[in-house]
Amino acid sequence: MTLGDPAAGAAGRTTTAVGRFARLGFADARTAELELAHPHLTDLVDDDRLVGTLSASADPDAALAGLVRLVEAASDRDRAALLTALSDPDLPVLDRLVSVLGASPALGDHLARHPEHWEVLASGSDAAPTPEAARRELLIAVGADANLPEPVAVLSGTAGYEALRQTYRRRLLTIAARDLTGLAGFEPTAAALADLAGAALEAALAIARSELPEGAEPCRLAVVAMGKCGGLELNYVSDVDVLFVAEPLLGGDETAALATATRLATGLMRACSAPTAEGELWPVDAGLRPEGRQGALVRTLASYTAYYDRWASTWEFQALLKARPVAGDPALGAAFVDAVLPSTWSAADRPHFVEDVQAMRRRVVENVPAKEADRQLKLGRGGLRDVEFAVQLLQLVHGRSDVFVRSTSTLVALEQLSTRGYVGRDDAAELDRAYRFLRTMEHRLQLYRLRRTHVVPDDETELRRLARSMGFIERPIEELSSEWRRHRREVRRLHEKLFYRPLLNAVARLDADEARLTPAAALERLEALGYADPQAALRHIEALTSGVSRRAAIQRTLLPVMLAWFAEHPDPDAGLLGFRQVSDALGTTPWYLRLLRDDSAVAERMARILASSRYATDLLLRAPEAVRLLGDDGELRPRQAAALITEMLAAGGRQEDPTAAIVAVRAVRRRELFRVAAADLVGAISVDEVCDALSDIAAATLHGGLAASVRAVERQRGSPIPTRLLVVGMGRLGGHELGYGSDADLLFVHQPFHGADERDAHDAAHAVVGELRRLLALPAPDPPMVIDVDLRPEGRHGPLVRTLASYAAYYARWSLVWEAQALLRADPVVGDPELAAAFRELIDPIRWPADGLSDTEVREIRRIKARVESERLPRGADATLHTKLGRGGLSDVEWTVQLFQLRHGARLAGLRTTRTLESLEACVSADLVAEADAEVLAEAWRTATRVRNATMLVRGRAADTLPTDVRELAGVARVVGYAPGRTGDLVEDYRRTTRRARGVVERVFYA
């Protein structure tokens, strides 16, 4: 060992070694130093190799402690051989042993009890052991002749049980070592565990035979594995589900033979689960047998087939998917599987089959304890059962007529379903990756203590160990948690897509002759298309199509086609509901159904909008006549600002009452918001055009609202107001960058007419602004237009409206650098043109200072930005997915551009704009920013804006982060432009885009 120079001081040596071990991942570095100095370990030649191998294990401390226990427990001969093998770099012993000890202290305990078992790790062959070899080894261990069906000198009782357990765990060591060192992935590991379980059942059956009383009636007994053992996908620690099938020998007594078989089955179960000094193997669970735990433990083949033909529940056929003979009489086991196959593959013909399977899955989820729900690998949402239930349901539906999707293995069945076209390739690949990850995580979790558990720990030490066992080394807990969350989201999304669409679109399309649906056919069609509530959907269809009217006849023609269009988008149930509501509102209008019937593009666009966006649906329900806009691409183009202003002023001007006036203005706004949202959803306009259009709609609304407010105040006064008014857009409004959920940041300026009383002018201006805010805040079914005036001088404590001179005085004496930055996006949107020009003249020298910024001011801006990042991001928010304040998001890009504007705007005319991307282009032209960097920033800005807008469209509520709800996230992905099933790509692409932008910001803004 080379822990340090013996001549060096003890303290210095200890400090150096402790620091080294801590850096290498040891939690208790001092203990590690002492254990590595163990006399038996000093014979190891290469200290660096040993320490490096330990540091790469799941738990270096546990691995080292287990190694010390092993060398202490070994005999002198075994210890010498072990240390020689560990020191030989050409042998795999060190890597395999340390990997096992670091991931499984339970197997370390076994090695401490049986140190000679380390030799199974010394094999130079990388070939996996065969199932036959495992079976032979376990049979020999309990004294059975592996070549004969009857025992020769079988160990019975505790001696047999302990021999079985010792040999089982000896074989388990090789499986774990291959698994942990990467020689075997999930599938071969799970298959090896299932084969080992089958071998153990055979050996346990041999023990049970040896314990039969003399004179017991001979019988044939087959052990049929179910569940994961039957599917060759067993866990390290799991109940082994079985069925016992028995028959008398030719001419034998059936009753007596069943009694013998029951003794054998009971003895087998006891041999596996009885407590001993070596612990237990695992419980053998026969609870899947007919009538459950109340039914007979053993049945004849005829009894099984009679039960499945007459009495079995849906879930029992689902369980039979994985039936596989594993022990006992192989011919009888095969006969059982052949006998139950016809019932299994006709189960989907049973009434309410799909609903029964879906209800069973829901019950499983509902019964998960609340405190475990977010940590359940197996039963919770996005867990293993979501994958398994979806695959099994698809197998049972399609396997009736397609024998090529009948595998007992989940992953093989998933591949078959994909190959045969029942599941999309991308969906199948995503489910495959997620299932392998979750099962591997389950394996590592159980391997630690060899205990049956599916609950991910919340203790950081245990999480760190689990993460390291999965290969996450640099930031183990964060990396594991992120990957787990991603896979859970994808599993849940795909589960809902597949499990609630048991017949995929390719299987469930209507022929022309089937266009007119009967209620029964409609229900079947809804189930096939994936409607979450087919019964509710059927009620909508019946309401739309009932009767003999022309309207009902057209609806009966339209709906079969539209049902499929709704189903192509994230929320078909909401789409059908919205369609019914719009139809109820417009059904008597002669042009509505004719338009849908004669122009399929309108109907298809309508289906897409209604099934994708709560925001657009709500707007359409308040302005159903806007359906007309969908018939013409030109109608979906946003209208010019001047036309909007003219229409809103005219609409409001026709009303005497200010409340009625704002209602009229809002009606125009509602229609125009739907126009923009619809164009956005069908991909007719770009994100830049969306922002421009929304900003123009807001400005026009302010025009109409201000005019109504002035009229109201003048009526109250009985005379014209004695001042000119100006509404200045700030933030996104001033930058023409509004999103669907953006507030309207405003400043209010007034200038008394010559000779007017200043106090009277101020009161009048304040009254107008107050009335405007009141009118815009009135409750309405439209998306609200929130007015934010916090950017005014002195913030919330300052006057709501000021004169131009007051603004000048404030900015001259008190303005801070952040206020100059805020003014970069100040743009008058409503009011007196001369006052607007004067206001611009006032603020231009402030926002584009002649001398640029001092170093102190630059540092202040960077300090404020850093503070915003650390303090304003909501607690618990994922900084990589927050579109506004997250890394590489809107704030990062905008602050970077604004810093250049403040520093160089006075000398570069191109920077004197309120628009972020125009200013960024000017930075490139002036060689302030490299073109490649500007492209990265622009892409991130547009991506964050699109995602933010899409979130509002899908949810109908504003949010700055990507949704956590799987269905909503899928909706956002579709709106942004991702194909079905590619939701994970949205998150990955967003993170990649903003991560690149953050890199530019780090270099350019914080340089």
PDB file of C-alpha atoms in Angstrom, residues 453-671:
ATOM      1  CA  THR A 453     -39.252  -2.715  -2.310  1.00  0.00           C
ATOM      2  CA  HIS A 454     -40.437  -0.392  -5.043  1.00  0.00           C
ATOM      3  CA  VAL A 455     -40.270   2.881  -3.127  1.00  0.00           C
ATOM      4  CA  VAL A 456     -37.408   5.226  -3.971  1.00  0.00           C
ATOM      5  CA  PRO A 457     -35.819   6.517  -0.745  1.00  0.00           C
ATOM      6  CA  ASP A 458     -35.916  10.184   0.145  1.00  0.00           C
ATOM      7  CA  ASP A 459     -32.782  10.003   2.274  1.00  0.00           C
ATOM      8  CA  GLU A 460     -29.936  11.761   0.441  1.00  0.00           C
ATOM      9  CA  THR A 461     -27.326   9.154   1.375  1.00  0.00           C
ATOM     10  CA  GLU A 462     -29.457   6.328   0.039  1.00  0.00           C
ATOM     11  CA  LEU A 463     -30.382   8.313  -3.055  1.00  0.00           C
ATOM     12  CA  ARG A 464     -26.735   9.055  -3.745  1.00  0.00           C
ATOM     13  CA  ARG A 465     -25.862   5.376  -3.484  1.00  0.00           C
ATOM     14  CA  LEU A 466     -28.767   4.416  -5.729  1.00  0.00           C
ATOM     15  CA  ALA A 467     -27.792   7.047  -8.295  1.00  0.00           C
ATOM     16  CA  ARG A 468     -24.146   5.953  -8.328  1.00  0.00           C
ATOM     17  CA  SER A 469     -25.216   2.350  -8.830  1.00  0.00           C
ATOM     18  CA  MET A 470     -27.056   3.591 -11.936  1.00  0.00           C
ATOM     19  CA  GLY A 471     -23.899   5.228 -13.277  1.00  0.00           C
ATOM     20  CA  PHE A 472     -24.595   8.838 -12.234  1.00  0.00           C
ATOM     21  CA  ILE A 473     -21.304   9.938 -10.698  1.00  0.00           C
ATOM     22  CA  GLU A 474     -20.742  13.699 -11.107  1.00  0.00           C
ATOM     23  CA  ARG A 475     -24.034  14.997  -9.651  1.00  0.00           C
ATOM     24  CA  PRO A 476     -25.673  11.705  -8.777  1.00  0.00           C
ATOM     25  CA  ILE A 477     -28.853  12.789  -7.015  1.00  0.00           C
ATOM     26  CA  GLU A 478     -29.669  15.610  -9.436  1.00  0.00           C
ATOM     27  CA  GLU A 479     -28.911  13.503 -12.503  1.00  0.00           C
ATOM     28  CA  LEU A 480     -30.919  10.513 -11.291  1.00  0.00           C
ATOM     29  CA  SER A 481     -33.878  12.650 -10.242  1.00  0.00           C
ATOM     30  CA  SER A 482     -33.938  14.481 -13.557  1.00  0.00           C
ATOM     31  CA  GLU A 483     -33.738  11.300 -15.595  1.00  0.00           C
ATOM     32  CA  TRP A 484     -36.351   9.574 -13.460  1.00  0.00           C
ATOM     33  CA  ARG A 485     -38.753  12.508 -13.781  1.00  0.00           C
ATOM     34  CA  ARG A 486     -38.289  12.547 -17.536  1.00  0.00           C
ATOM     35  CA  HIS A 487     -38.992   8.847 -17.896  1.00  0.00           C
ATOM     36  CA  ARG A 488     -41.993   9.030 -15.577  1.00  0.00           C
ATOM     37  CA  ARG A 489     -43.476  11.851 -17.621  1.00  0.00           C
ATOM     38  CA  GLU A 490     -42.961   9.955 -20.855  1.00  0.00           C
ATOM     39  CA  VAL A 491     -44.349   6.715 -19.458  1.00  0.00           C
ATOM     40  CA  ARG A 492     -47.453   8.431 -18.162  1.00  0.00           C
ATOM     41  CA  ARG A 493     -48.002  10.277 -21.414  1.00  0.00           C
ATOM     42  CA  LEU A 494     -47.601   7.167 -23.516  1.00  0.00           C
ATOM     43  CA  HIS A 495     -49.613   5.085 -21.084  1.00  0.00           C
ATOM     44  CA  GLU A 496     -52.524   7.465 -21.434  1.00  0.00           C
ATOM     45  CA  LYS A 497     -52.094   7.542 -25.165  1.00  0.00           C
ATOM     46  CA  LEU A 498     -51.908   3.756 -25.598  1.00  0.00           C
ATOM     47  CA  PHE A 499     -53.820   2.431 -22.637  1.00  0.00           C
ATOM     48  CA  TYR A 500     -56.767   4.664 -23.286  1.00  0.00           C
ATOM     49  CA  ARG A 501     -56.489   4.091 -27.028  1.00  0.00           C
ATOM     50  CA  PRO A 502     -56.381   0.307 -27.083  1.00  0.00           C
ATOM     51  CA  LEU A 503     -57.173   0.302 -30.774  1.00  0.00           C
ATOM     52  CA  LEU A 504     -54.783   2.680 -32.461  1.00  0.00           C
ATOM     53  CA  ASN A 505     -55.741   5.042 -35.244  1.00  0.00           C
ATOM     54  CA  ALA A 506     -54.389   2.704 -37.901  1.00  0.00           C
ATOM     55  CA  VAL A 507     -56.718  -0.077 -36.688  1.00  0.00           C
ATOM     56  CA  ALA A 508     -59.816   1.981 -35.999  1.00  0.00           C
ATOM     57  CA  ARG A 509     -60.474   4.052 -39.107  1.00  0.00           C
ATOM     58  CA  LEU A 510     -63.940   4.149 -40.562  1.00  0.00           C
ATOM     59  CA  ASP A 511     -64.729   2.949 -44.065  1.00  0.00           C
ATOM     60  CA  ALA A 512     -66.998   5.072 -46.202  1.00  0.00           C
ATOM     61  CA  ASP A 513     -69.893   2.665 -45.515  1.00  0.00           C
ATOM     62  CA  GLU A 514     -69.459   3.215 -41.779  1.00  0.00           C
ATOM     63  CA  ALA A 515     -69.770   7.002 -41.889  1.00  0.00           C
ATOM     64  CA  ARG A 516     -73.177   7.011 -40.221  1.00  0.00           C
ATOM     65  CA  LEU A 517     -72.661   5.595 -36.753  1.00  0.00           C
ATOM     66  CA  THR A 518     -75.168   3.819 -34.588  1.00  0.00           C
ATOM     67  CA  PRO A 519     -74.737   4.548 -30.861  1.00  0.00           C
ATOM     68  CA  ALA A 520     -73.083   1.162 -30.310  1.00  0.00           C
ATOM     69  CA  ALA A 521     -70.699   1.695 -33.204  1.00  0.00           C
ATOM     70  CA  ALA A 522     -69.976   5.228 -32.024  1.00  0.00           C
ATOM     71  CA  LEU A 523     -69.055   3.978 -28.535  1.00  0.00           C
ATOM     72  CA  GLU A 524     -66.723   1.372 -30.004  1.00  0.00           C
ATOM     73  CA  ARG A 525     -65.203   4.045 -32.227  1.00  0.00           C
ATOM     74  CA  LEU A 526     -64.657   6.421 -29.290  1.00  0.00           C
ATOM     75  CA  GLU A 527     -62.922   3.714 -27.272  1.00  0.00           C
ATOM     76  CA  ALA A 528     -60.727   2.875 -30.209  1.00  0.00           C
ATOM     77  CA  LEU A 529     -59.753   6.497 -30.801  1.00  0.00           C
ATOM     78  CA  GLY A 530     -58.738   7.075 -27.210  1.00  0.00           C
ATOM     79  CA  TYR A 531     -61.453   9.261 -25.710  1.00  0.00           C
ATOM     80  CA  ALA A 532     -60.987   9.369 -21.949  1.00  0.00           C
ATOM     81  CA  ASP A 533     -64.734   9.323 -21.254  1.00  0.00           C
ATOM     82  CA  PRO A 534     -66.454   7.509 -24.144  1.00  0.00           C
ATOM     83  CA  GLN A 535     -69.817   7.539 -22.404  1.00  0.00           C
ATOM     84  CA  ALA A 536     -69.781  11.328 -22.013  1.00  0.00           C
ATOM     85  CA  ALA A 537     -68.595  11.681 -25.598  1.00  0.00           C
ATOM     86  CA  LEU A 538     -71.443   9.450 -26.728  1.00  0.00           C
ATOM     87  CA  ARG A 539     -73.913  11.716 -24.973  1.00  0.00           C
ATOM     88  CA  HIS A 540     -72.523  14.686 -26.894  1.00  0.00           C
ATOM     89  CA  ILE A 541     -72.864  12.776 -30.162  1.00  0.00           C
ATOM     90  CA  GLU A 542     -76.428  11.741 -29.385  1.00  0.00           C
ATOM     91  CA  ALA A 543     -77.342  15.350 -28.505  1.00  0.00           C
ATOM     92  CA  LEU A 544     -75.913  16.565 -31.804  1.00  0.00           C
ATOM     93  CA  THR A 545     -77.320  13.839 -34.042  1.00  0.00           C
ATOM     94  CA  SER A 546     -80.701  13.006 -32.521  1.00  0.00           C
ATOM     95  CA  GLY A 547     -83.838  13.904 -34.409  1.00  0.00           C
ATOM     96  CA  VAL A 548     -84.827  14.140 -38.066  1.00  0.00           C
ATOM     97  CA  SER A 549     -83.849  17.761 -38.695  1.00  0.00           C
ATOM     98  CA  ARG A 550     -81.476  18.820 -41.423  1.00  0.00           C
ATOM     99  CA  ARG A 551     -79.086  19.973 -38.731  1.00  0.00           C
ATOM    100  CA  ALA A 552     -79.015  16.474 -37.174  1.00  0.00           C
ATOM    101  CA  ALA A 553     -78.521  14.866 -40.582  1.00  0.00           C
ATOM    102  CA  ILE A 554     -75.506  17.051 -41.368  1.00  0.00           C
ATOM    103  CA  GLN A 555     -74.067  16.374 -37.925  1.00  0.00           C
ATOM    104  CA  ARG A 556     -74.391  12.629 -38.494  1.00  0.00           C
ATOM    105  CA  THR A 557     -72.371  13.088 -41.650  1.00  0.00           C
ATOM    106  CA  LEU A 558     -69.735  15.284 -40.034  1.00  0.00           C
ATOM    107  CA  LEU A 559     -69.124  13.623 -36.712  1.00  0.00           C
ATOM    108  CA  PRO A 560     -67.533  10.311 -37.749  1.00  0.00           C
ATOM    109  CA  VAL A 561     -64.853  12.274 -39.562  1.00  0.00           C
ATOM    110  CA  MET A 562     -64.419  14.892 -36.859  1.00  0.00           C
ATOM    111  CA  LEU A 563     -64.098  12.274 -34.123  1.00  0.00           C
ATOM    112  CA  ALA A 564     -60.898  11.097 -35.768  1.00  0.00           C
ATOM    113  CA  TRP A 565     -59.641  14.666 -36.198  1.00  0.00           C
ATOM    114  CA  PHE A 566     -60.276  15.407 -32.529  1.00  0.00           C
ATOM    115  CA  ALA A 567     -58.387  12.233 -31.634  1.00  0.00           C
ATOM    116  CA  GLU A 568     -55.305  13.394 -33.528  1.00  0.00           C
ATOM    117  CA  HIS A 569     -54.788  16.149 -30.961  1.00  0.00           C
ATOM    118  CA  PRO A 570     -54.019  16.151 -27.237  1.00  0.00           C
ATOM    119  CA  ASP A 571     -57.528  16.429 -25.757  1.00  0.00           C
ATOM    120  CA  PRO A 572     -60.207  14.867 -27.965  1.00  0.00           C
ATOM    121  CA  ASP A 573     -62.803  14.920 -25.184  1.00  0.00           C
ATOM    122  CA  ALA A 574     -62.435  18.691 -24.797  1.00  0.00           C
ATOM    123  CA  GLY A 575     -62.552  19.038 -28.573  1.00  0.00           C
ATOM    124  CA  LEU A 576     -65.858  17.195 -28.842  1.00  0.00           C
ATOM    125  CA  LEU A 577     -67.323  19.099 -25.899  1.00  0.00           C
ATOM    126  CA  GLY A 578     -66.270  22.424 -27.424  1.00  0.00           C
ATOM    127  CA  PHE A 579     -67.722  21.362 -30.765  1.00  0.00           C
ATOM    128  CA  ARG A 580     -71.044  20.589 -29.140  1.00  0.00           C
ATOM    129  CA  GLN A 581     -71.086  23.950 -27.338  1.00  0.00           C
ATOM    130  CA  VAL A 582     -70.240  25.902 -30.480  1.00  0.00           C
ATOM    131  CA  SER A 583     -72.790  23.892 -32.427  1.00  0.00           C
ATOM    132  CA  ASP A 584     -75.436  24.617 -29.817  1.00  0.00           C
ATOM    133  CA  ALA A 585     -74.679  28.311 -30.126  1.00  0.00           C
ATOM    134  CA  LEU A 586     -74.631  28.350 -33.928  1.00  0.00           C
ATOM    135  CA  GLY A 587     -76.681  25.309 -34.849  1.00  0.00           C
ATOM    136  CA  THR A 588     -79.629  27.322 -36.091  1.00  0.00           C
ATOM    137  CA  THR A 589     -77.379  29.631 -38.096  1.00  0.00           C
ATOM    138  CA  PRO A 590     -77.715  28.459 -41.721  1.00  0.00           C
ATOM    139  CA  TRP A 591     -74.104  29.027 -42.765  1.00  0.00           C
ATOM    140  CA  TYR A 592     -72.428  27.199 -39.856  1.00  0.00           C
ATOM    141  CA  LEU A 593     -72.995  23.509 -40.611  1.00  0.00           C
ATOM    142  CA  ARG A 594     -72.956  24.149 -44.337  1.00  0.00           C
ATOM    143  CA  LEU A 595     -69.532  25.719 -43.972  1.00  0.00           C
ATOM    144  CA  LEU A 596     -68.268  22.701 -42.041  1.00  0.00           C
ATOM    145  CA  ARG A 597     -69.843  20.202 -44.413  1.00  0.00           C
ATOM    146  CA  ASP A 598     -68.677  21.869 -47.607  1.00  0.00           C
ATOM    147  CA  ASP A 599     -65.211  22.977 -46.479  1.00  0.00           C
ATOM    148  CA  SER A 600     -63.346  20.185 -44.745  1.00  0.00           C
ATOM    149  CA  ALA A 601     -60.415  22.524 -44.050  1.00  0.00           C
ATOM    150  CA  VAL A 602     -62.632  24.588 -41.752  1.00  0.00           C
ATOM    151  CA  ALA A 603     -63.852  21.495 -39.891  1.00  0.00           C
ATOM    152  CA  GLU A 604     -60.345  20.081 -39.567  1.00  0.00           C
ATOM    153  CA  ARG A 605     -58.956  23.390 -38.328  1.00  0.00           C
ATOM    154  CA  MET A 606     -61.809  23.710 -35.889  1.00  0.00           C
ATOM    155  CA  ALA A 607     -61.167  20.203 -34.569  1.00  0.00           C
ATOM    156  CA  ARG A 608     -57.489  20.981 -34.143  1.00  0.00           C
ATOM    157  CA  ILE A 609     -58.144  24.217 -32.276  1.00  0.00           C
ATOM    158  CA  LEU A 610     -60.839  22.818 -29.991  1.00  0.00           C
ATOM    159  CA  ALA A 611     -58.817  19.727 -29.072  1.00  0.00           C
ATOM    160  CA  SER A 612     -55.583  21.669 -28.535  1.00  0.00           C
ATOM    161  CA  SER A 613     -56.334  24.966 -26.820  1.00  0.00           C
ATOM    162  CA  ARG A 614     -58.537  25.924 -23.897  1.00  0.00           C
ATOM    163  CA  TYR A 615     -57.637  29.566 -24.537  1.00  0.00           C
ATOM    164  CA  ALA A 616     -58.885  29.536 -28.139  1.00  0.00           C
ATOM    165  CA  THR A 617     -61.903  27.388 -27.266  1.00  0.00           C
ATOM    166  CA  ASP A 618     -63.017  29.832 -24.567  1.00  0.00           C
ATOM    167  CA  LEU A 619     -62.671  32.710 -27.024  1.00  0.00           C
ATOM    168  CA  LEU A 620     -64.637  30.860 -29.674  1.00  0.00           C
ATOM    169  CA  LEU A 621     -67.419  30.016 -27.252  1.00  0.00           C
ATOM    170  CA  ARG A 622     -67.784  33.746 -26.504  1.00  0.00           C
ATOM    171  CA  ALA A 623     -67.573  34.681 -30.166  1.00  0.00           C
ATOM    172  CA  PRO A 624     -68.784  31.572 -32.062  1.00  0.00           C
ATOM    173  CA  GLU A 625     -69.291  33.510 -35.268  1.00  0.00           C
ATOM    174  CA  ALA A 626     -65.493  33.671 -35.494  1.00  0.00           C
ATOM    175  CA  VAL A 627     -65.642  30.153 -36.965  1.00  0.00           C
ATOM    176  CA  ARG A 628     -65.953  31.986 -40.293  1.00  0.00           C
ATOM    177  CA  LEU A 629     -62.329  33.098 -39.951  1.00  0.00           C
ATOM    178  CA  LEU A 630     -61.162  29.496 -40.391  1.00  0.00           C
ATOM    179  CA  GLY A 631     -62.358  29.264 -43.961  1.00  0.00           C
ATOM    180  CA  ASP A 632     -59.839  31.627 -45.521  1.00  0.00           C
ATOM    181  CA  ASP A 633     -56.084  31.845 -44.981  1.00  0.00           C
ATOM    182  CA  GLY A 634     -56.312  35.580 -45.570  1.00  0.00           C
ATOM    183  CA  GLU A 635     -58.809  35.910 -42.716  1.00  0.00           C
ATOM    184  CA  LEU A 636     -56.290  34.389 -40.333  1.00  0.00           C
ATOM    185  CA  ARG A 637     -53.730  37.082 -41.050  1.00  0.00           C
ATOM    186  CA  PRO A 638     -53.576  39.623 -38.190  1.00  0.00           C
ATOM    187  CA  ARG A 639     -55.170  42.949 -39.031  1.00  0.00           C
ATOM    188  CA  GLN A 640     -53.223  46.177 -39.275  1.00  0.00           C
ATOM    189  CA  ALA A 641     -53.018  48.343 -36.156  1.00  0.00           C
ATOM    190  CA  ALA A 642     -54.743  51.302 -37.812  1.00  0.00           C
ATOM    191  CA  ALA A 643     -57.730  49.166 -38.824  1.00  0.00           C
ATOM    192  CA  LEU A 644     -58.048  47.779 -35.302  1.00  0.00           C
ATOM    193  CA  ILE A 645     -57.923  51.224 -33.742  1.00  0.00           C
ATOM    194  CA  THR A 646     -60.559  52.530 -36.130  1.00  0.00           C
ATOM    195  CA  GLU A 647     -62.925  49.623 -35.444  1.00  0.00           C
ATOM    196  CA  MET A 648     -62.521  49.743 -31.668  1.00  0.00           C
ATOM    197  CA  LEU A 649     -62.991  53.519 -31.517  1.00  0.00           C
ATOM    198  CA  ALA A 650     -66.109  53.169 -33.642  1.00  0.00           C
ATOM    199  CA  ALA A 651     -67.479  50.273 -31.577  1.00  0.00           C
ATOM    200  CA  GLY A 652     -66.960  52.093 -28.306  1.00  0.00           C
ATOM    201  CA  GLY A 653     -68.057  55.452 -29.690  1.00  0.00           C
ATOM    202  CA  ARG A 654     -71.513  54.117 -30.473  1.00  0.00           C
ATOM    203  CA  GLN A 655     -72.179  53.571 -26.767  1.00  0.00           C
ATOM    204  CA  GLU A 656     -73.046  56.341 -24.341  1.00  0.00           C
ATOM    205  CA  ASP A 657     -72.388  54.307 -21.212  1.00  0.00           C
ATOM    206  CA  PRO A 658     -68.658  53.699 -20.625  1.00  0.00           C
ATOM    207  CA  THR A 659     -69.299  50.135 -19.434  1.00  0.00           C
ATOM    208  CA  ALA A 660     -71.222  49.360 -22.619  1.00  0.00           C
ATOM    209  CA  ALA A 661     -68.456  51.016 -24.609  1.00  0.00           C
ATOM    210  CA  ILE A 662     -65.751  48.817 -23.094  1.00  0.00           C
ATOM    211  CA  VAL A 663     -67.927  45.731 -23.679  1.00  0.00           C
ATOM    212  CA  ALA A 664     -68.082  46.658 -27.363  1.00  0.00           C
ATOM    213  CA  VAL A 665     -64.331  47.237 -27.482  1.00  0.00           C
ATOM    214  CA  ARG A 666     -63.747  43.909 -25.775  1.00  0.00           C
ATOM    215  CA  ALA A 667     -65.937  42.121 -28.294  1.00  0.00           C
ATOM    216  CA  VAL A 668     -63.619  43.268 -31.073  1.00  0.00           C
ATOM    217  CA  ARG A 669     -60.607  42.341 -28.948  1.00  0.00           C
ATOM    218  CA  ARG A 670     -62.046  38.872 -28.316  1.00  0.00           C
ATOM    219  CA  ARG A 671     -62.493  38.195 -32.001  1.00  0.00           C
TER     220      ARG A 671
END
